[in-house]
Tab-separated table of C-alpha atoms and ligand atoms in Angstrom:
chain	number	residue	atom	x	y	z
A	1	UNK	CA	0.000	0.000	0.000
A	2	UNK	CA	3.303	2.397	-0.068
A	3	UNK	CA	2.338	3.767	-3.252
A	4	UNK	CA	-1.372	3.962	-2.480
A	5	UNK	CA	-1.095	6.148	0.162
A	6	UNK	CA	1.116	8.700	-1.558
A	7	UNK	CA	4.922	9.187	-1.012
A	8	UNK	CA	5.894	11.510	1.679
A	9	UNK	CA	8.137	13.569	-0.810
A	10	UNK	CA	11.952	13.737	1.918
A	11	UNK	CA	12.847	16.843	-0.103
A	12	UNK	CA	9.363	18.315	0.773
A	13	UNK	CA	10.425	17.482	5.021
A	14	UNK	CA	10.663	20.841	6.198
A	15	UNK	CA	12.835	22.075	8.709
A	16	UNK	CA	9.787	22.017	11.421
A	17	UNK	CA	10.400	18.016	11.761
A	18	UNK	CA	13.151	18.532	13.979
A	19	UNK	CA	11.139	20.669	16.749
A	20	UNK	CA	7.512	19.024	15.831
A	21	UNK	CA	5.594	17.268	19.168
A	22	UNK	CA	6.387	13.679	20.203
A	23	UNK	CA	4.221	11.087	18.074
A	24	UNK	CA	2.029	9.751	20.820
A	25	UNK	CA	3.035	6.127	19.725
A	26	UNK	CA	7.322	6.839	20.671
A	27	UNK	CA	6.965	8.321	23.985
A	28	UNK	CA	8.516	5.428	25.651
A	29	UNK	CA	11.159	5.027	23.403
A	30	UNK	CA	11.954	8.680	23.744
A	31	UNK	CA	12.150	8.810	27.663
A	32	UNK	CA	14.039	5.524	27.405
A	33	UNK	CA	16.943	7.116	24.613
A	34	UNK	CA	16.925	10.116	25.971
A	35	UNK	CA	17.220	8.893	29.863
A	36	UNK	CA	19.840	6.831	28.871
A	37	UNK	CA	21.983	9.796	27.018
A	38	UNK	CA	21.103	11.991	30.070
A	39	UNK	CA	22.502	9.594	32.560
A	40	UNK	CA	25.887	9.889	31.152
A	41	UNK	CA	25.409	6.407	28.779
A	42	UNK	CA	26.256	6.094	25.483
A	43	UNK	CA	23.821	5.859	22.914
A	44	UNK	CA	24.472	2.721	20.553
A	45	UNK	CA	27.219	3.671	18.025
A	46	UNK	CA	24.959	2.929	14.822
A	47	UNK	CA	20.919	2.591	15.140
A	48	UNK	CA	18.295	1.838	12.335
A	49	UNK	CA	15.102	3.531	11.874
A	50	UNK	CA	12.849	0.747	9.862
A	51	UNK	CA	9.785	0.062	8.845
A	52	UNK	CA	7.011	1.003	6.415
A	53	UNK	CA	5.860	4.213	5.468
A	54	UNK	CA	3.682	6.516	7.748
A	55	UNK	CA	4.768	5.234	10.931
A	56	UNK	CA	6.605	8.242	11.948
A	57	UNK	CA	10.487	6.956	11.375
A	58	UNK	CA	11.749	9.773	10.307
A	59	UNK	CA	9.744	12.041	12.605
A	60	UNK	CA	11.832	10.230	15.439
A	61	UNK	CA	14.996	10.290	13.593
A	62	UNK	CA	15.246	14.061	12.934
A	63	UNK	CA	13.987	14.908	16.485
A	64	UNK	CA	16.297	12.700	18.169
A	65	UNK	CA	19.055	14.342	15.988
A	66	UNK	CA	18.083	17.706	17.061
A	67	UNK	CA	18.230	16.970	20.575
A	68	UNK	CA	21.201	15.024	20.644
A	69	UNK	CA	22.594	18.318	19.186
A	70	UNK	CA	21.025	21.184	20.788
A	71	UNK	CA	23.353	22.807	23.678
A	72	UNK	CA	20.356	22.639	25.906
A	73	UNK	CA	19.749	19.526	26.021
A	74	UNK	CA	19.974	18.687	29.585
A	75	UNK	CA	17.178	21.382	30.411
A	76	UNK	CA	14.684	20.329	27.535
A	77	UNK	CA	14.475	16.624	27.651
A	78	UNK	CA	11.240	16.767	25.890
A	79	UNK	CA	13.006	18.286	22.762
A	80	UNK	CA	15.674	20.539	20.945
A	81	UNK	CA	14.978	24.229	22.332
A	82	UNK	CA	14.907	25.342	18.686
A	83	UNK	CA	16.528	28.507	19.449
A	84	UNK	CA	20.743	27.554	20.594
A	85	UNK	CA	23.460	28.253	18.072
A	86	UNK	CA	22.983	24.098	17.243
A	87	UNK	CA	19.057	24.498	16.528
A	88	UNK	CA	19.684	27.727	14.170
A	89	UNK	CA	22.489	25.800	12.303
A	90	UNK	CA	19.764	22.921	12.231
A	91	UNK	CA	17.337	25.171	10.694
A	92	UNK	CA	19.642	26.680	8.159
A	93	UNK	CA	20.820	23.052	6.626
A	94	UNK	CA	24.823	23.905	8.117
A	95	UNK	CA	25.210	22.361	11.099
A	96	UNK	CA	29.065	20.874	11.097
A	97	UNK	CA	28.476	17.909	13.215
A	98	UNK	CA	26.040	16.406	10.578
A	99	UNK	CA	26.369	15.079	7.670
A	100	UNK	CA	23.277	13.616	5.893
A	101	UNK	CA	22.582	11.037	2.547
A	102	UNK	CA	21.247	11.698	0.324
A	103	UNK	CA	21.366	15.225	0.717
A	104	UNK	CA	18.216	15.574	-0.594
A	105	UNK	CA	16.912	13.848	2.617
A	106	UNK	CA	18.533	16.636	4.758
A	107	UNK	CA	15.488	18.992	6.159
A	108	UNK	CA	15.647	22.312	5.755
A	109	UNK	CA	13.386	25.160	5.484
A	110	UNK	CA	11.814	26.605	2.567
A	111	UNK	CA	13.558	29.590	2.956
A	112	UNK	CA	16.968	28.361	3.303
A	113	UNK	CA	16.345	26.254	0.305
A	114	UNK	CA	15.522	29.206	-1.733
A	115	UNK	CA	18.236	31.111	-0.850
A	116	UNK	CA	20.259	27.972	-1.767
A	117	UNK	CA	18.741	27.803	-5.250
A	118	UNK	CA	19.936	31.378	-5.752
A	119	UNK	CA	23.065	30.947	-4.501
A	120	UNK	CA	23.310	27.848	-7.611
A	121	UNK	CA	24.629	25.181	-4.875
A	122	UNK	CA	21.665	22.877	-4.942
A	123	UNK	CA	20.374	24.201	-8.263
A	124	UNK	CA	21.254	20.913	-10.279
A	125	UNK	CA	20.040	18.444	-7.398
A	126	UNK	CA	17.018	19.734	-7.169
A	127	UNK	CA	16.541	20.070	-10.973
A	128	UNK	CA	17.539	16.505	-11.296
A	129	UNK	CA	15.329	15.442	-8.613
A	130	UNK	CA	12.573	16.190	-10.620
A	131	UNK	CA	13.784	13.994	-13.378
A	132	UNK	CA	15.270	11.128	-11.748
A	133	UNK	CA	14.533	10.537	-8.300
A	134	UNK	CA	14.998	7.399	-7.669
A	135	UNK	CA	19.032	7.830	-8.456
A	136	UNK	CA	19.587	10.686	-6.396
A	137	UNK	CA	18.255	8.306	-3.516
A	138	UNK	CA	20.839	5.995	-4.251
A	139	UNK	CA	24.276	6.233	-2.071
A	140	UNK	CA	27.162	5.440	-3.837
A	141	UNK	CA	30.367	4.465	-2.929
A	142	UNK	CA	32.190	7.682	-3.489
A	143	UNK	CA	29.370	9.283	-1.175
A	144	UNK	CA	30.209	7.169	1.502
A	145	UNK	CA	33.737	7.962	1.218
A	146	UNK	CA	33.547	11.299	1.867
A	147	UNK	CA	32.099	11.041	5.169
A	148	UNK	CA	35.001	9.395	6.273
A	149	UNK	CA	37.240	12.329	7.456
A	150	UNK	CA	33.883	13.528	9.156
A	151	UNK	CA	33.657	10.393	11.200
A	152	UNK	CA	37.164	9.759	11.943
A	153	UNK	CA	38.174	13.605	12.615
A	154	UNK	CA	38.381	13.324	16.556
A	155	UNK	CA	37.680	15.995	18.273
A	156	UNK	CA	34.965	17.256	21.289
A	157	UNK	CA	31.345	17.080	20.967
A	158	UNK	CA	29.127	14.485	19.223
A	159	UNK	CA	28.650	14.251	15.366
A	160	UNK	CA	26.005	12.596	13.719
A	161	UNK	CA	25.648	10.915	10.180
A	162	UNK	CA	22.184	9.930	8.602
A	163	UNK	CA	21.937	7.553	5.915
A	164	UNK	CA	18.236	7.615	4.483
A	165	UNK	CA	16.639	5.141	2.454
A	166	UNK	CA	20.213	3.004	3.772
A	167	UNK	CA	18.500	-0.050	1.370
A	168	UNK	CA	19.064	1.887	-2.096
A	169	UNK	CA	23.671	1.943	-1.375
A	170	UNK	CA	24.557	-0.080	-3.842
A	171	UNK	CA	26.591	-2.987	-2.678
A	172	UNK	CA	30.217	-0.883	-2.831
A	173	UNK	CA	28.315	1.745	-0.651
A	174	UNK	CA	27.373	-0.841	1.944
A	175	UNK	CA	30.845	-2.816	2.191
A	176	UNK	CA	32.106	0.927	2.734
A	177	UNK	CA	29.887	1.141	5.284
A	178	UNK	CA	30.497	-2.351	6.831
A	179	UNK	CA	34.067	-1.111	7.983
A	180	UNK	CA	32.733	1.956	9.401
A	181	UNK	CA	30.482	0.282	11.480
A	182	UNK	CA	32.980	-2.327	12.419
A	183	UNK	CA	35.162	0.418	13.515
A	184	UNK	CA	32.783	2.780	16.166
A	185	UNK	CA	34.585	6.034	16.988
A	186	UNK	CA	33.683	7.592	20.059
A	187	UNK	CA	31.309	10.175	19.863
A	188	UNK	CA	30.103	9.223	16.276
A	189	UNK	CA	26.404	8.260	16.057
A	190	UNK	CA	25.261	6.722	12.992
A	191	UNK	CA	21.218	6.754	11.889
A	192	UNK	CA	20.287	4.536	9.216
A	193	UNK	CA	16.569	4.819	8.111
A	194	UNK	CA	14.606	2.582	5.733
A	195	UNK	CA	11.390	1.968	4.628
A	196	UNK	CA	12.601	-1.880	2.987
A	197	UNK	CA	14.650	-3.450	5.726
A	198	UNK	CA	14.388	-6.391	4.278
A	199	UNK	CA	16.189	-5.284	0.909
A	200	UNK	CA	19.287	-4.360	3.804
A	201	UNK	CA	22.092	-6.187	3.059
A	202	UNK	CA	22.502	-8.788	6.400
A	203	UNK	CA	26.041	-8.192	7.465
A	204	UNK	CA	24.411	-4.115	7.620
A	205	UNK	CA	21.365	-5.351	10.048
A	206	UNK	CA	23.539	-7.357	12.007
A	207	UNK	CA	25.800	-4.653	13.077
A	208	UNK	CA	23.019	-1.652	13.684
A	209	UNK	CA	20.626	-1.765	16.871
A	210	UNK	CA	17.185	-1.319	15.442
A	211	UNK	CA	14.921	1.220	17.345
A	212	UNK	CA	11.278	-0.299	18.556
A	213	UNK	CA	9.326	2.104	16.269
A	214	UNK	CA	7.326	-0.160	14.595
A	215	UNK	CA	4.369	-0.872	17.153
A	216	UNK	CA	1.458	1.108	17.882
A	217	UNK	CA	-1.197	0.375	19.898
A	218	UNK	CA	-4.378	0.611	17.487
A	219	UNK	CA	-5.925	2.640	19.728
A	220	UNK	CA	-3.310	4.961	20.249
A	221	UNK	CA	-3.380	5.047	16.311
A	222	UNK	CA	-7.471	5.605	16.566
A	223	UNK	CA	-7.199	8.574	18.467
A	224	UNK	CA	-4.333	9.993	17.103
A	225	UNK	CA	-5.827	10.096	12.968
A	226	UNK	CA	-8.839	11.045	14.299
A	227	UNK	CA	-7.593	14.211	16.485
A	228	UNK	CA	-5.356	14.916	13.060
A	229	UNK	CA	-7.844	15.024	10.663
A	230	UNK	CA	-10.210	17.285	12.889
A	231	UNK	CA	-13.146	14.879	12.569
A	232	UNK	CA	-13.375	16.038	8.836
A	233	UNK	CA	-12.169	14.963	5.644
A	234	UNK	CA	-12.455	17.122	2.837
A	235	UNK	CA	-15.431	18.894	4.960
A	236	UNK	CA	-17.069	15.768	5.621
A	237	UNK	CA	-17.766	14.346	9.289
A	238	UNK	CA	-15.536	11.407	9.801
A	239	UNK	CA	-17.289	8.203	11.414
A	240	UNK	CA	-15.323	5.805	13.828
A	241	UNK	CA	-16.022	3.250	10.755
A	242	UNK	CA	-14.226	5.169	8.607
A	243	UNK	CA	-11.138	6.284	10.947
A	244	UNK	CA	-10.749	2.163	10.727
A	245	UNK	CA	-11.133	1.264	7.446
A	246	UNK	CA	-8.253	4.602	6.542
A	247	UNK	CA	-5.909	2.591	9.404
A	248	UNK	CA	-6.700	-0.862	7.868
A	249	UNK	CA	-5.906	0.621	4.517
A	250	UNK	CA	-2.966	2.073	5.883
A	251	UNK	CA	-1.659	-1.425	6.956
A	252	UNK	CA	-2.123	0.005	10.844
A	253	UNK	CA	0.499	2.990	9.997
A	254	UNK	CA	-1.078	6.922	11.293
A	255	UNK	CA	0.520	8.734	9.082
A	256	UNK	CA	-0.159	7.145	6.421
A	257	UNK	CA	-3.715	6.877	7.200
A	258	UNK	CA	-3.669	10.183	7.575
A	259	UNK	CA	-2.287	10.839	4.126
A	260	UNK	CA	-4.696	8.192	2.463
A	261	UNK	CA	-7.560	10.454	3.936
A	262	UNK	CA	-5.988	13.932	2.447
A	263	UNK	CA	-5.563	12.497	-0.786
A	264	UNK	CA	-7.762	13.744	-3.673
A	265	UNK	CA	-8.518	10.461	-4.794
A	266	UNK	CA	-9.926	8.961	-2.191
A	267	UNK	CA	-13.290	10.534	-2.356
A	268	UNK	CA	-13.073	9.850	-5.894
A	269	UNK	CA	-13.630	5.817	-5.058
A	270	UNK	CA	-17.177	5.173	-6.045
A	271	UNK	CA	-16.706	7.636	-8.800
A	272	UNK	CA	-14.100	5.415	-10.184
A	273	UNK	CA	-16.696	2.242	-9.888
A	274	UNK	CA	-19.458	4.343	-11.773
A	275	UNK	CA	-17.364	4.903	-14.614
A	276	UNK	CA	-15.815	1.067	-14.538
A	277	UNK	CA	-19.796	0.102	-15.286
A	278	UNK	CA	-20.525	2.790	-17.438
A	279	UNK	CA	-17.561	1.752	-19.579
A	280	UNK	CA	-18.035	-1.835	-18.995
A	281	UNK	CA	-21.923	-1.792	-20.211
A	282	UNK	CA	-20.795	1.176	-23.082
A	283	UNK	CA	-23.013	3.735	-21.918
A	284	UNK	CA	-19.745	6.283	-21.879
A	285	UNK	CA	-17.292	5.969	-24.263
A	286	UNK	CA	-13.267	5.264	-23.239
A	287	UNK	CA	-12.767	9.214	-24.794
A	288	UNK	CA	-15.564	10.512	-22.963
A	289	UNK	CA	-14.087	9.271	-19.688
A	290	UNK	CA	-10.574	9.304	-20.316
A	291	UNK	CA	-11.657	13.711	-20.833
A	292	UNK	CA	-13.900	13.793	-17.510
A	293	UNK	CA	-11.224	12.055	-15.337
A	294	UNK	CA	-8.728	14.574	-16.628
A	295	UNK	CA	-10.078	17.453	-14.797
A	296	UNK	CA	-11.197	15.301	-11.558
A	297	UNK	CA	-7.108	14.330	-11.101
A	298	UNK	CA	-3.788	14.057	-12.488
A	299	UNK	CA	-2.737	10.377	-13.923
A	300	UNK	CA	-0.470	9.832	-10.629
A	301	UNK	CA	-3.854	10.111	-8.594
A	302	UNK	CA	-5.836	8.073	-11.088
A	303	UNK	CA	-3.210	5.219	-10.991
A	304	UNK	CA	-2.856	5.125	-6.977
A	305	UNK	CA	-7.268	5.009	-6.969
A	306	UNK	CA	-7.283	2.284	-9.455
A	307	UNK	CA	-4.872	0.209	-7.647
A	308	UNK	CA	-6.594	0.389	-4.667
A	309	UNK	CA	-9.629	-0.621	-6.329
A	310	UNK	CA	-8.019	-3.303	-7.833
A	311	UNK	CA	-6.713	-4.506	-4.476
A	312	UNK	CA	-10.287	-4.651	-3.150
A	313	UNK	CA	-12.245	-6.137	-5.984
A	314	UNK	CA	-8.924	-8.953	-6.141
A	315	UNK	CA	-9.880	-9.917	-2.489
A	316	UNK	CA	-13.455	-10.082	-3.047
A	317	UNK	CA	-13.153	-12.258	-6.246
A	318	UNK	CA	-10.848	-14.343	-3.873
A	319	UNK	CA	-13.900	-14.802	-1.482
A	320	UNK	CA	-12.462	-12.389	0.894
A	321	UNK	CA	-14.021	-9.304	2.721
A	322	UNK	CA	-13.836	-6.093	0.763
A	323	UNK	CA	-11.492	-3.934	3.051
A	324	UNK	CA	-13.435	-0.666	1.769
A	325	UNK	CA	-16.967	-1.169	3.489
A	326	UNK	CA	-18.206	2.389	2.045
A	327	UNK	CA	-18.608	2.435	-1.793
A	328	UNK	CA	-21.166	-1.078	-2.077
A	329	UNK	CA	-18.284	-3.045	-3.262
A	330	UNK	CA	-19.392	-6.465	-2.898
A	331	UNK	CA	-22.948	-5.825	-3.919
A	332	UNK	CA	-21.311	-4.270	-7.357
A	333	UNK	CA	-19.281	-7.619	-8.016
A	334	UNK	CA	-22.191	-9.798	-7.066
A	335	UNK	CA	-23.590	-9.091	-10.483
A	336	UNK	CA	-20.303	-9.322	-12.331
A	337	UNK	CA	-16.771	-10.026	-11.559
A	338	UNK	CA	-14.080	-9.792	-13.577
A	339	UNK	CA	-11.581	-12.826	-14.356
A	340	UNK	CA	-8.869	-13.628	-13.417
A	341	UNK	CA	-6.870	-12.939	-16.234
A	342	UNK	CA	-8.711	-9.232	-17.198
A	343	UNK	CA	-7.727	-8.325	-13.519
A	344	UNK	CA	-3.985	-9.144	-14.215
A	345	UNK	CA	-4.383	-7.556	-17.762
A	346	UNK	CA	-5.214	-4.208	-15.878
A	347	UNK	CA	-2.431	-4.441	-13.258
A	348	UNK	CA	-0.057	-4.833	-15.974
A	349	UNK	CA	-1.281	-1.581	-17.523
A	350	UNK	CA	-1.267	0.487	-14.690
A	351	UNK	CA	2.490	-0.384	-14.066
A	352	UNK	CA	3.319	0.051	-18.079
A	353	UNK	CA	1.642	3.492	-17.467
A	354	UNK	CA	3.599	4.260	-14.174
A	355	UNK	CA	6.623	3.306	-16.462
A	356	UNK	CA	5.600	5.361	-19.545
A	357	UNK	CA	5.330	8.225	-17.534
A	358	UNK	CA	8.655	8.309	-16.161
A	359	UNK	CA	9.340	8.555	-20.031
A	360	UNK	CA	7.749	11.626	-20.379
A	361	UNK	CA	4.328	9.998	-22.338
A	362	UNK	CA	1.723	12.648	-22.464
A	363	UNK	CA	-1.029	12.256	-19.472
A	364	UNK	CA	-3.938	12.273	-22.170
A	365	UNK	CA	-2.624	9.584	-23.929
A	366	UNK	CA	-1.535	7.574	-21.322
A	367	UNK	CA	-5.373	8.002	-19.464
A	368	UNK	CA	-7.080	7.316	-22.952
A	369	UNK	CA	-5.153	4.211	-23.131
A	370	UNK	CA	-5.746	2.903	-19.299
A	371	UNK	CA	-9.748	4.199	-19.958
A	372	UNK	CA	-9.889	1.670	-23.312
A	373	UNK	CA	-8.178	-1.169	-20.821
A	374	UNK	CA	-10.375	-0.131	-17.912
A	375	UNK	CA	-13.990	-1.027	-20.124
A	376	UNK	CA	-12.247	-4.657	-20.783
A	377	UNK	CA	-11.935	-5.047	-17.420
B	1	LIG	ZN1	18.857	23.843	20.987
């Protein structure tokens, strides 16, 4: 459901993630870190931040960071102050005892950023960003490299390094990193965060202590979406029913919940079943669909709704319960369900689209096309 619920962009993390409240769900692992640092003992030399999307990962990550930094510290154990020469540098993207890959991942505010674009440092990541994402994500070896004289520079006062999305090194990147971690230095904290743990290569996991983030209490999650989204979504009242079937969607994860619930598709769900019969029976043509769902939302949108869709209407042709009780699906597929090999036929289509579209194919084409696969369906 990663993709369904809408990537948290990390170049859109703002500098406010460092100074943000506590995530209900990591107070005890926040008293017990920050006890332990407080106390005089060390924190583990390398620690790893995994787990799906919308749990809050790197919400504890970057706070942690902040407070492990800030020079008051010892009188705000809830939190950096946000306002020591540490917090400012935070906020500015130029604090020297942090390093941060990919730099993209490094919060910082809009401001700052701006005045960076200006300036022409970041000019070229961020316009690459745009076009390839997925390999500014990736650590390479060389990257890795140059953190060295960071870590192994001696000196007073801690430094930190954080390694996001630690699954995408490639495998140079991660033998680099093997000897690093074999090799603590005092002082030196190392944060590795992932969303794929499981794509981490073994002799990595075995060496990091992994944080307890990944449990929450569903009714801790409950109350938490439901105080977030202000017992509204898009102006609607929320019911309890639907606060659960966001979470459930959500694979049990708040913030992504949370997300699913602000996205403009999801209100857009039995919409998307009307137009799957209309198609289906031929009372709208593919054209005349493929133009209304261009001005309801962009291809990106449409692709995350349908898979969803597809998700549900795959269970309940598997004789399972639909996991969206609001939009009639079962009642819908009572009368026809599609087979087996149409459903596959339309997965395979969404992903050649998500593929296409990385290769610049128009939007209109690409929806006329999925529209003429979607009345097959
Ligand atoms: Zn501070």
């Amino acid at each position: 459901m990663n993709d369904a619920t809408g990537n948290m962009g990390t170049a859109d993390i703002n500098d406010g993630i460092y100074f943000a409240p506590l995530l209900p769900w990591q107070q005890s692992l926040w008293s017990q870190l920050t006890e332990r640092v407080l106390q005089q003992q060390s924190l583990p030399h390398a620690l790893l931040a995994a787990g799906m999307q919308g749990m809050g990962k790197r919400a504890f990550v970057w706070r942690l960071v902040a407070w492990l930094l800030c020079r008051s510290r010892d009188s705000h154990p809830i939190g950096a102050c946000g306002t020591c020469e540490s917090c400012q540098w935070l906020r500015s993207g130029t604090h020297p005892s942090l390093q941060v890959l990919p730099l993209v991942s490094m919060p910082i505010s809009a401001e700052h950023a701006d005045n960076k674009e200006k300036s022409g440092s970041t000019a070229k990541d961020k316009k690459s960003s745009k076009t390839a994402s997925s390999t500014i994500l990736k650590t390479k070896v060389d990257d890795i490299r140059a953190l060295q004289p960071f870590i192994y520079q001696g000196g007073q006062g801690m430094r930190i390094c954080v390694l996001d999305h630690a699954e995408k090194m490639t495998i140079a990147a991660a033998n680099a990193l093997l000897k690093t971690l074999e090799e603590p230095q005092a002082q030196v904290h190392l944060f590795l965060i992932s969303d794929t743990p499981a794509q981490l290569l073994p002799t990595i996991k075995s060496r990091v202590q992994q944080l307890a983030l990944q449990t929450i209490e569903p009714a801790i999650a409950v109350d938490y979406v439901t105080g977030e989204l202000g017992h509204t979504i898009n102006r609607e009242a929320v019911s309890t029913a639907a606060i659960h079937q966001l979470i459930q969607l959500a694979n049990g994860a708040p913030l992504a919940a949370i997300a699913l619930a602000q996205a403009p598709w999801y209100s857009k769900r039995a919409l998307w079943l009307t137009t799957w019969q209309a198609l289906r029976s031929g009372k709208r043509s593919s054209i005349a669909a493929s133009d209304y769902w261009q001005n309801q939302l962009n291809i990106v949108e449409f692709i995350q709704l349908s898979e969803l869709m597809l998700l549900d209407i795959r269970r309940v042709c598997l004789g399972l319960d639909e996991l969206q009780k609001d939009i009639n699906l079962s009642a819908l597929l009572e009368a026809y369900q599609p087979t087996d090999s149409g459903l596959e036929a339309f997965a395979n289509s969404l992903q050649q689209t998500k593929i296409a579209l990385q290769q610049n194919v128009q939007e209109k084409f690409a929806y006329d096309k999925l529209m003429q696969e979607l009345a097959y369906l």
